Coordinates of C-alpha atoms and ligand atoms in Angstrom, one line a residue:
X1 CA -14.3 21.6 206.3
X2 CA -11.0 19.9 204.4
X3 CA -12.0 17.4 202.7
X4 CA -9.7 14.7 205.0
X5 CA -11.2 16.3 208.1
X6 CA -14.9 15.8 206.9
X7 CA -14.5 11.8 205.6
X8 CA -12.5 11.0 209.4
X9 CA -15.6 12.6 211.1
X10 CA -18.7 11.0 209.1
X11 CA -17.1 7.8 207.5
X12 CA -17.3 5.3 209.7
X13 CA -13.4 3.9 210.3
X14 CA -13.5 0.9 208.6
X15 CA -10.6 2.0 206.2
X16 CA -6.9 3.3 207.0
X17 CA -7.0 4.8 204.0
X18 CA -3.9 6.8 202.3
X19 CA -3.3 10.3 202.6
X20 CA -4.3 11.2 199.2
X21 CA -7.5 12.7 197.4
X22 CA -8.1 11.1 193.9
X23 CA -10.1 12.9 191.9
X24 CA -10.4 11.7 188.2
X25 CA -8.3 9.6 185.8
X26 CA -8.1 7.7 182.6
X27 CA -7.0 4.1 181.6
X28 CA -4.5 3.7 184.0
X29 CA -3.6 6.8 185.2
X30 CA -5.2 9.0 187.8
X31 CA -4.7 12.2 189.1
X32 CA -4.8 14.0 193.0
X33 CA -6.8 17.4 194.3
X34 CA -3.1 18.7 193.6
X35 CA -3.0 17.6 190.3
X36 CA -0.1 15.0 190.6
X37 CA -0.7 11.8 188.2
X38 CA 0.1 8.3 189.3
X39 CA 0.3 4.8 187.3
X40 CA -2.9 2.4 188.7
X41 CA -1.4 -0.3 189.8
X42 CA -4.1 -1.5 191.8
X43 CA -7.2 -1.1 189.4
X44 CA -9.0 -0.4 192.8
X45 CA -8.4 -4.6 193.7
X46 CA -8.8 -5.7 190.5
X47 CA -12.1 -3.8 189.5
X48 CA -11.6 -1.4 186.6
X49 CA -10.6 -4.3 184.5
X50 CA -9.8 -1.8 181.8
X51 CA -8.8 1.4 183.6
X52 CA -10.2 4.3 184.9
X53 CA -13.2 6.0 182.4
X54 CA -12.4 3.6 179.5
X55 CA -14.2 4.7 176.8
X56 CA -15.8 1.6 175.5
X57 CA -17.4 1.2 178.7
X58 CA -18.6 4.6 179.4
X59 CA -20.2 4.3 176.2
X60 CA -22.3 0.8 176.8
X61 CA -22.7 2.2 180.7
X62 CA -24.7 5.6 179.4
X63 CA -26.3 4.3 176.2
X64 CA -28.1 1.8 179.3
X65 CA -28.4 4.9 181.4
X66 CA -30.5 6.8 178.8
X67 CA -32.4 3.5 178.3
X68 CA -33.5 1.9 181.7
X69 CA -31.2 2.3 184.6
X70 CA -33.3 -0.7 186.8
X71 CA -36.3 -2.3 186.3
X72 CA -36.6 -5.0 189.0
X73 CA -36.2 -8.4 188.4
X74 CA -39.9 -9.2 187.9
X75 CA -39.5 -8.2 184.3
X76 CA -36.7 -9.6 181.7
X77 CA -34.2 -7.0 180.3
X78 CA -31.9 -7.4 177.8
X79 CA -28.4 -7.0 179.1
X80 CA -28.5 -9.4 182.1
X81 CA -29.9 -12.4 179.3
X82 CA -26.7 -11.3 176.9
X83 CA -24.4 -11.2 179.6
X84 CA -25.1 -14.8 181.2
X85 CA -25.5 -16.5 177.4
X86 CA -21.6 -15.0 177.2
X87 CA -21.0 -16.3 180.6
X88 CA -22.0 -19.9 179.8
X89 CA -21.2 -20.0 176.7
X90 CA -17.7 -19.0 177.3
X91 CA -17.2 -21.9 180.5
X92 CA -19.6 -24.2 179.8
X93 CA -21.7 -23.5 182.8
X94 CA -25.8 -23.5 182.8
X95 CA -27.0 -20.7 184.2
X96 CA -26.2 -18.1 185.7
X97 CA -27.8 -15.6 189.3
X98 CA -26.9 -11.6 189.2
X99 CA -25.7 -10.1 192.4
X100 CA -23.9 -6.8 193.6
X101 CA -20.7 -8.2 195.1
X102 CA -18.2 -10.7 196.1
X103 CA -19.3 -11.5 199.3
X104 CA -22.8 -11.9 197.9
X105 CA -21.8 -14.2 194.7
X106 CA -20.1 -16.6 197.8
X107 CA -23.4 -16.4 200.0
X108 CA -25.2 -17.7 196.6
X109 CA -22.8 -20.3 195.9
X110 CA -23.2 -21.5 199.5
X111 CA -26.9 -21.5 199.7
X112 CA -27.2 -23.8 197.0
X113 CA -24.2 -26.2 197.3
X114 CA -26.3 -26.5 201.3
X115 CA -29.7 -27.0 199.3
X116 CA -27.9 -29.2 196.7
X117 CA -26.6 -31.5 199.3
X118 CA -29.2 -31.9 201.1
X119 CA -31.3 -33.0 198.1
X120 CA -28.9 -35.3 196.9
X121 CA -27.1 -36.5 200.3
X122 CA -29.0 -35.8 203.0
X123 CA -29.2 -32.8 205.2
X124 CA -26.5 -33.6 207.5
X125 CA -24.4 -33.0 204.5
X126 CA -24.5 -29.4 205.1
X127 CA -20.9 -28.7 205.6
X128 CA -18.6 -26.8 203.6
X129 CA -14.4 -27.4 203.9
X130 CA -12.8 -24.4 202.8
X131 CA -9.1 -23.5 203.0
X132 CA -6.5 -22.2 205.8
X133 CA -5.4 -18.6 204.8
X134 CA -8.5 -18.0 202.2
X135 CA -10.9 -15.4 202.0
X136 CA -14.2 -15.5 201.2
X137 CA -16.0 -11.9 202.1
X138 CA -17.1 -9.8 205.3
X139 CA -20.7 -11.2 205.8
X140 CA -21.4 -13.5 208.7
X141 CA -21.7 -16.9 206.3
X142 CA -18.2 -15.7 204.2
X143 CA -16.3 -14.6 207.2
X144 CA -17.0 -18.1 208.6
X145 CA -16.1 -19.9 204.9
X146 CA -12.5 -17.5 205.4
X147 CA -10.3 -19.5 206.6
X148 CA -8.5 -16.7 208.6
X149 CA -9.2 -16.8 212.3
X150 CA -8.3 -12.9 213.1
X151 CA -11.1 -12.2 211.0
X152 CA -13.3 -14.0 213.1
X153 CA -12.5 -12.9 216.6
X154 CA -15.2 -10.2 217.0
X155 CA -17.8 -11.3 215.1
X156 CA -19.1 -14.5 216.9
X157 CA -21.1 -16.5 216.7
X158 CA -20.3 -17.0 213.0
X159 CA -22.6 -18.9 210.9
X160 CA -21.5 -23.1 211.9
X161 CA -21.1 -25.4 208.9
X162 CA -17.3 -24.8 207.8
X163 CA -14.2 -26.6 208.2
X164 CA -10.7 -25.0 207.2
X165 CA -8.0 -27.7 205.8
X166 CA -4.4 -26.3 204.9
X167 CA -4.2 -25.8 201.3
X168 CA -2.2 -27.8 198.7
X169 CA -2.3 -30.7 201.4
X170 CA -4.9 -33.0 199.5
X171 CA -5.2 -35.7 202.0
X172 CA -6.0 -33.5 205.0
X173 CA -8.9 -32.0 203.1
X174 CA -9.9 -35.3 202.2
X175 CA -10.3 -36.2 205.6
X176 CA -11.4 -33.2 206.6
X177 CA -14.4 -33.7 204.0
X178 CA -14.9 -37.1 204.8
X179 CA -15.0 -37.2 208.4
X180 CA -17.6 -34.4 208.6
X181 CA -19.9 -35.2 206.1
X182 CA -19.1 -32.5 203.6
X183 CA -21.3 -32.0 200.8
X184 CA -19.0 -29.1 199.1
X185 CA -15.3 -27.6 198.9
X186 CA -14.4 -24.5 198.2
X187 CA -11.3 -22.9 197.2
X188 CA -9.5 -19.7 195.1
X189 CA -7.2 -21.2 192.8
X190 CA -4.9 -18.4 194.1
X191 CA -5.7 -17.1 197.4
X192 CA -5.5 -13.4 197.0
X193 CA -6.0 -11.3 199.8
X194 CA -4.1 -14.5 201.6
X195 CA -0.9 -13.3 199.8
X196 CA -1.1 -14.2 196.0
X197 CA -0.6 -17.8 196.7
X198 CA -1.2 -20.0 193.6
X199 CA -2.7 -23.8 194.6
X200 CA -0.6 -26.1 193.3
X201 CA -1.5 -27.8 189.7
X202 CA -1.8 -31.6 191.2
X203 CA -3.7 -30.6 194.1
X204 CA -6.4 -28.9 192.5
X205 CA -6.6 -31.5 190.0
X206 CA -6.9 -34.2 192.7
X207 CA -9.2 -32.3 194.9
X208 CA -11.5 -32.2 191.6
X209 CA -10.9 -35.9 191.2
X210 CA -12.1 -36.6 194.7
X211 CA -15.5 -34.0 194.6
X212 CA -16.6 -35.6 191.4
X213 CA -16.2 -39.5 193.2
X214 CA -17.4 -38.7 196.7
X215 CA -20.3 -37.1 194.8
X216 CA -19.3 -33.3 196.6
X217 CA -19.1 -30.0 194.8
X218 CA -16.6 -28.3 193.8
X219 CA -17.2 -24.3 194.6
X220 CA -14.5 -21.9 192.9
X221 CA -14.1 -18.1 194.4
X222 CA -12.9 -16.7 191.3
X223 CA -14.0 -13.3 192.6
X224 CA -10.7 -12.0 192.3
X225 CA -9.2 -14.3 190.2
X226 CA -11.6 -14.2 188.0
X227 CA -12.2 -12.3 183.9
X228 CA -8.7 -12.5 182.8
X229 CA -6.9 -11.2 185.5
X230 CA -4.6 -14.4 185.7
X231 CA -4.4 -14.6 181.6
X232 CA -7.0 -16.9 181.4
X233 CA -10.8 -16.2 181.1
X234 CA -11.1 -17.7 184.8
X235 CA -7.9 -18.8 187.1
X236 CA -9.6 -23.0 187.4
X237 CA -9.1 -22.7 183.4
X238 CA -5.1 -22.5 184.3
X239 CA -5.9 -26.1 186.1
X240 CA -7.9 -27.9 183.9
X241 CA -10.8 -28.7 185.9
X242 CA -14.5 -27.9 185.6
X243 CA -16.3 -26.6 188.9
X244 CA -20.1 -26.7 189.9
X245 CA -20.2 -23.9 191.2
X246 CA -17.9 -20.9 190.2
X247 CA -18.3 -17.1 192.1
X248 CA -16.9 -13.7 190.7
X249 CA -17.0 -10.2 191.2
X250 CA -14.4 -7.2 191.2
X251 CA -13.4 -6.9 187.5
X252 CA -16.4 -8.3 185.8
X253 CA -18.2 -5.3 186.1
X254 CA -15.2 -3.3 184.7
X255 CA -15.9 -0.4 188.1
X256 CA -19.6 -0.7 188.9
X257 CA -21.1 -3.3 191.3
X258 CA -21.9 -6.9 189.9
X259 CA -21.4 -10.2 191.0
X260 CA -22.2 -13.3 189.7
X261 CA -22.5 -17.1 190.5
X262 CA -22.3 -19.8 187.6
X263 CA -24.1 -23.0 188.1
X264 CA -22.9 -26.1 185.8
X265 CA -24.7 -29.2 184.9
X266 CA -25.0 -30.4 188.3
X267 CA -26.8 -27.6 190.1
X268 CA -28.2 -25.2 187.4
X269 CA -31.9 -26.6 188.5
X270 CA -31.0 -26.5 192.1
X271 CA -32.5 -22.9 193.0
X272 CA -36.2 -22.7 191.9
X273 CA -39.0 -19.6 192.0
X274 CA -38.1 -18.0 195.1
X275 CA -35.3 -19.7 196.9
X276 CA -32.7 -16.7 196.2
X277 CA -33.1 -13.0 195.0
X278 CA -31.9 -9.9 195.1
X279 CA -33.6 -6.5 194.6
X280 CA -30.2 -4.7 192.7
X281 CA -28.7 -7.6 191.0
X282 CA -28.5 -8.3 187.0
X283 CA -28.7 -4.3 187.4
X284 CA -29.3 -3.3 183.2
X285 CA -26.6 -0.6 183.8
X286 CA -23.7 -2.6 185.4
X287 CA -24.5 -5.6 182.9
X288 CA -24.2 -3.4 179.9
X289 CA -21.0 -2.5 181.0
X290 CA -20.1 -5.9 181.9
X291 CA -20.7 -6.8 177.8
X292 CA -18.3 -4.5 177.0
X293 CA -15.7 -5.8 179.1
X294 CA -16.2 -9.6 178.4
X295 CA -16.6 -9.1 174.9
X296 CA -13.0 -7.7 175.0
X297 CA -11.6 -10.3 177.1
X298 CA -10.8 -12.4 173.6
X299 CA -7.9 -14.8 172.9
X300 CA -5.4 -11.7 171.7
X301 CA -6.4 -9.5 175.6
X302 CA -5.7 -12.9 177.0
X303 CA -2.5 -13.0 175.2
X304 CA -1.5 -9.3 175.9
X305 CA -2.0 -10.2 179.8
X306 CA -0.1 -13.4 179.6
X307 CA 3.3 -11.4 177.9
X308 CA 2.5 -8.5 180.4
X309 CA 3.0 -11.1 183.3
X310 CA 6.4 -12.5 181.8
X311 CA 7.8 -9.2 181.2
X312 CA 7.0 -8.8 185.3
X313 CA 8.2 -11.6 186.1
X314 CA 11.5 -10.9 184.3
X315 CA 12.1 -7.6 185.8
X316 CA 11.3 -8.2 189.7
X317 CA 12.9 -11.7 189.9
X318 CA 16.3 -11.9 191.1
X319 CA 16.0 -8.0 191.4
X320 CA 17.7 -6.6 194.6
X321 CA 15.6 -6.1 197.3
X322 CA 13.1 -8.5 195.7
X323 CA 12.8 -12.0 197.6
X324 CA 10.5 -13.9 195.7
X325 CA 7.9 -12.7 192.8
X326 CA 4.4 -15.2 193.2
X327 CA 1.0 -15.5 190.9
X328 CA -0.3 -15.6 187.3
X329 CA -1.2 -12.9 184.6
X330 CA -1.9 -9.7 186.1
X331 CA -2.3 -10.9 189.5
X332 CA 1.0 -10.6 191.6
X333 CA 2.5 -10.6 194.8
X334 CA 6.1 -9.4 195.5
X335 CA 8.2 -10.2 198.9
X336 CA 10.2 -7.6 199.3
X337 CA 13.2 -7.5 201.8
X338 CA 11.5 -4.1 203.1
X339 CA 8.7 -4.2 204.5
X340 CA 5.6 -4.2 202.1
X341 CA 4.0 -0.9 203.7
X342 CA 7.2 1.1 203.0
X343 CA 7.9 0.2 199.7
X344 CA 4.3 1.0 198.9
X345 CA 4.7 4.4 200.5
X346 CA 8.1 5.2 198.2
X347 CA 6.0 3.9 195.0
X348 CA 3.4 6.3 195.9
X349 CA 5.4 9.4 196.5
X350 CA 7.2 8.7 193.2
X351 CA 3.5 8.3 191.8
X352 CA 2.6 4.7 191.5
X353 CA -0.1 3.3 193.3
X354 CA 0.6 -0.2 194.5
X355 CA -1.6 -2.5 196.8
X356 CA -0.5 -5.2 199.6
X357 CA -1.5 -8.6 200.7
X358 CA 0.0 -9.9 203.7
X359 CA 3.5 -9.3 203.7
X360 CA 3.8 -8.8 199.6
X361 CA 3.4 -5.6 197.5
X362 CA 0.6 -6.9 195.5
X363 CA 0.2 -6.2 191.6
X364 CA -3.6 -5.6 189.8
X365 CA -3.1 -3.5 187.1
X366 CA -5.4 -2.9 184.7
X367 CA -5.7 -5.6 181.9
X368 CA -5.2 -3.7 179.0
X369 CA -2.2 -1.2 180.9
X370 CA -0.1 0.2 178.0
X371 CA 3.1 -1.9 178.4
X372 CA 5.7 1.2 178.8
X373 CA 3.4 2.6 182.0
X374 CA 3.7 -0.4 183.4
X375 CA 7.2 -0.2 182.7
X376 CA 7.7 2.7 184.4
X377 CA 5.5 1.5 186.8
X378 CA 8.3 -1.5 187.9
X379 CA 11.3 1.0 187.5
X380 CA 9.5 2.7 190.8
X381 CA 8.6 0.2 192.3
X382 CA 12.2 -1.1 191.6
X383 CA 14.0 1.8 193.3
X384 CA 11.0 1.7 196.3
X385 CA 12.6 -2.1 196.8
X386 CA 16.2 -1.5 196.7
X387 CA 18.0 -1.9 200.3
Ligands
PLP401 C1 -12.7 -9.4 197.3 C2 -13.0 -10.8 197.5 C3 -14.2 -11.3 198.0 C4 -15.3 -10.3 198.6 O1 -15.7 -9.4 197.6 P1 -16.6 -8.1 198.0 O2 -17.1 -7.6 196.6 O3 -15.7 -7.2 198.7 O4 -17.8 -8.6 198.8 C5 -14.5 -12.6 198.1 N1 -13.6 -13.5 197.7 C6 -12.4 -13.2 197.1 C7 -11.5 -14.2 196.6 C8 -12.1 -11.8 197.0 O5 -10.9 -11.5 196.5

């Protein structure tokens, strides 16, 4: 059977997915079953944080492979401990819990902002106040943190215990907090799939003011955001605040599953023996990987991503058939006059592959995307645009 035919009739339909076969790549191209390259533009959302088979990578990934693929985590292994020291030592958080996702990182951050709470306020503290347009993941607890009713619609009763307050409108979540009993808020510093929308600088700051007066924590999704996609190690670095609790996912394991949840001063005692597991996570293989990544997201990647972002921002603004060009670093979200489903069907028959987020043609790249693809990457996307 064609291969099209066969995924329709076995794969459940949870994806409209494009009308194309991938079958291999490298860095940040990738090639169809007819052989036709495209430039990556979308690092399949923000995962292969240094392109397809980078070499670096492979190499950590099957050096672990040949080693000890999983073990369990009733025994230590060595690149899950080298990984979280890096971690920590690079955001000043305490400790650190493995998982395989983004959804799953946010479950852990919940969990113990709930068990933290109730230890420190009370149990009636339990709620969380999340934002209007965010998203937080697909399970039951993360649909109900998203704060995007369609998602919800099908799928009730969701778990109870979250309030949504409209972003970048400081004294609404205030009150929102206050008035019922919140023991945490949680926020992306730019909501991604919500449309690359950046929180503004003063109310992220204030919002941190407020958690660390009214004794709440401060949870940050950087699951997209997060291992220098927005030119900084993680996106709350751009805002100068610390958080308590900080999620990530997608890139960090540079294309294999890993998620992880940081825990700072306040709550890196707060899970004890047995209050939170997970059979797959701190996986030796995906961590290994994840060392080779981190250890190359230094000052000079950082740098590299920051001047790839400006030279973006240069070319699309103002551009015709471009309304407004939104985000930070490598993370991007284009309104075009067009709608964002056509121009990304143009891009891809001239060979780019783009992404979208709400109405916006949205921008992942690869980190370390040779600046003239990614040139040639805009001039398509360019054209797609025009009017
Ligand atoms: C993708 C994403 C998630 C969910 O991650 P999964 O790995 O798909 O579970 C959660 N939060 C944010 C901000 C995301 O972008």
């Amino acid at each position: 059977m064609e291969l099209k035919q066969l995924d329709k009739q076995y794969i459940a339909n949870t994806y409209a997915r494009f009308p194309v076969e991938l079958t291999h790549g490298k860095g940040s191209q990738v090639w169809d079953e007819q052989g036709k390259a495209y430039i990556d533009m979308g690092s399949g959302i923000g995962v292969t944080a240094f392109g397809i088979a980078d070499d670096a990578w492979q190499k950590a990934v099957t050096e672990q492979l040949g080693k000890l693929q999983h073990m369990s985590n009733l025994y230590y292994t060595e690149p899950c401990a080298l990984l979280a020291q890096q971690l920590c030592e690079r955001t000043g958080m305490k400790k650190v819990f493995f998982c395989n996702s983004g959804a799953e990182a946010n479950e852990g951050m919940i969990k113990t902002a709930r068990k933290y709470a109730a230890e420190h306020k009370g149990s009636e503290y339990s709620t969380i106040v999340t934002l209007v347009n965010s998203f937080h993941g697909r399970t039951i607890t993360t649909l109900a943190a998203t704060g995007q009713a369609h998602y919800h619609e099908l799928f009730q009763p969701l778990t109870p215990g979250f309030v949504h307050a409209p972003a970048n409108d400081l004294e609404t979540v205030k009150k929102a907090a206050l008035d019922n009993k919140a023991g945490a808020v949680m926020i992306e510093c730019i909501q991604g799939e919500g449309g690359v929308i950046p929180l503004k600088k003063e109310f992220v700051t204030g919002l941190a003011a407020f958690c660390a007066e009214e004794g709440l924590l401060l949870l940050v999704d950087e699951v997209q955001t997060g291992n220098g996609r927005t030119g900084a190690l993680y996106a709350y670095m751009n805002y100068g605040v610390q958080p308590d609790i900080i999620s990530t996912a997608k890139g960090i394991g540079g294309g294999l599953p890993l998620g992880a949840v940081l825990f700072g001063e306040k709550t890196e005692f707060t899970l004890g023996a047995g209050d939170h597991g997970s059979t797959f996570g701190g996986n030796p293989v995906c961590c290994a990987g994840a060392l080779s990544i981190l250890n190359r997201i230094d000052d000079s990647l950082l740098a590299e991503v920051r001047e790839k972002s400006e030279m973006i921002f240069r070319k699309l603004q103002g551009a015709p058939g471009i309304e407004d060009v939104a985000g930070m670093g490598l993370m991007i979200g284009v309104k075009t006059v067009k709608p964002a489903a056509d121009v990304l069907k143009a891009c891809m028959e001239k060979g780019v592959l783009c992404l979208t987020a709400k109405d916006r043609v949205r921008l992942l790249p690869a980190l370390n995307i040779p600046m003239a693809l990614l040139e040639q990457a805009l001039d398509v996307i360019l054209e797609a645009a025009k009017p």
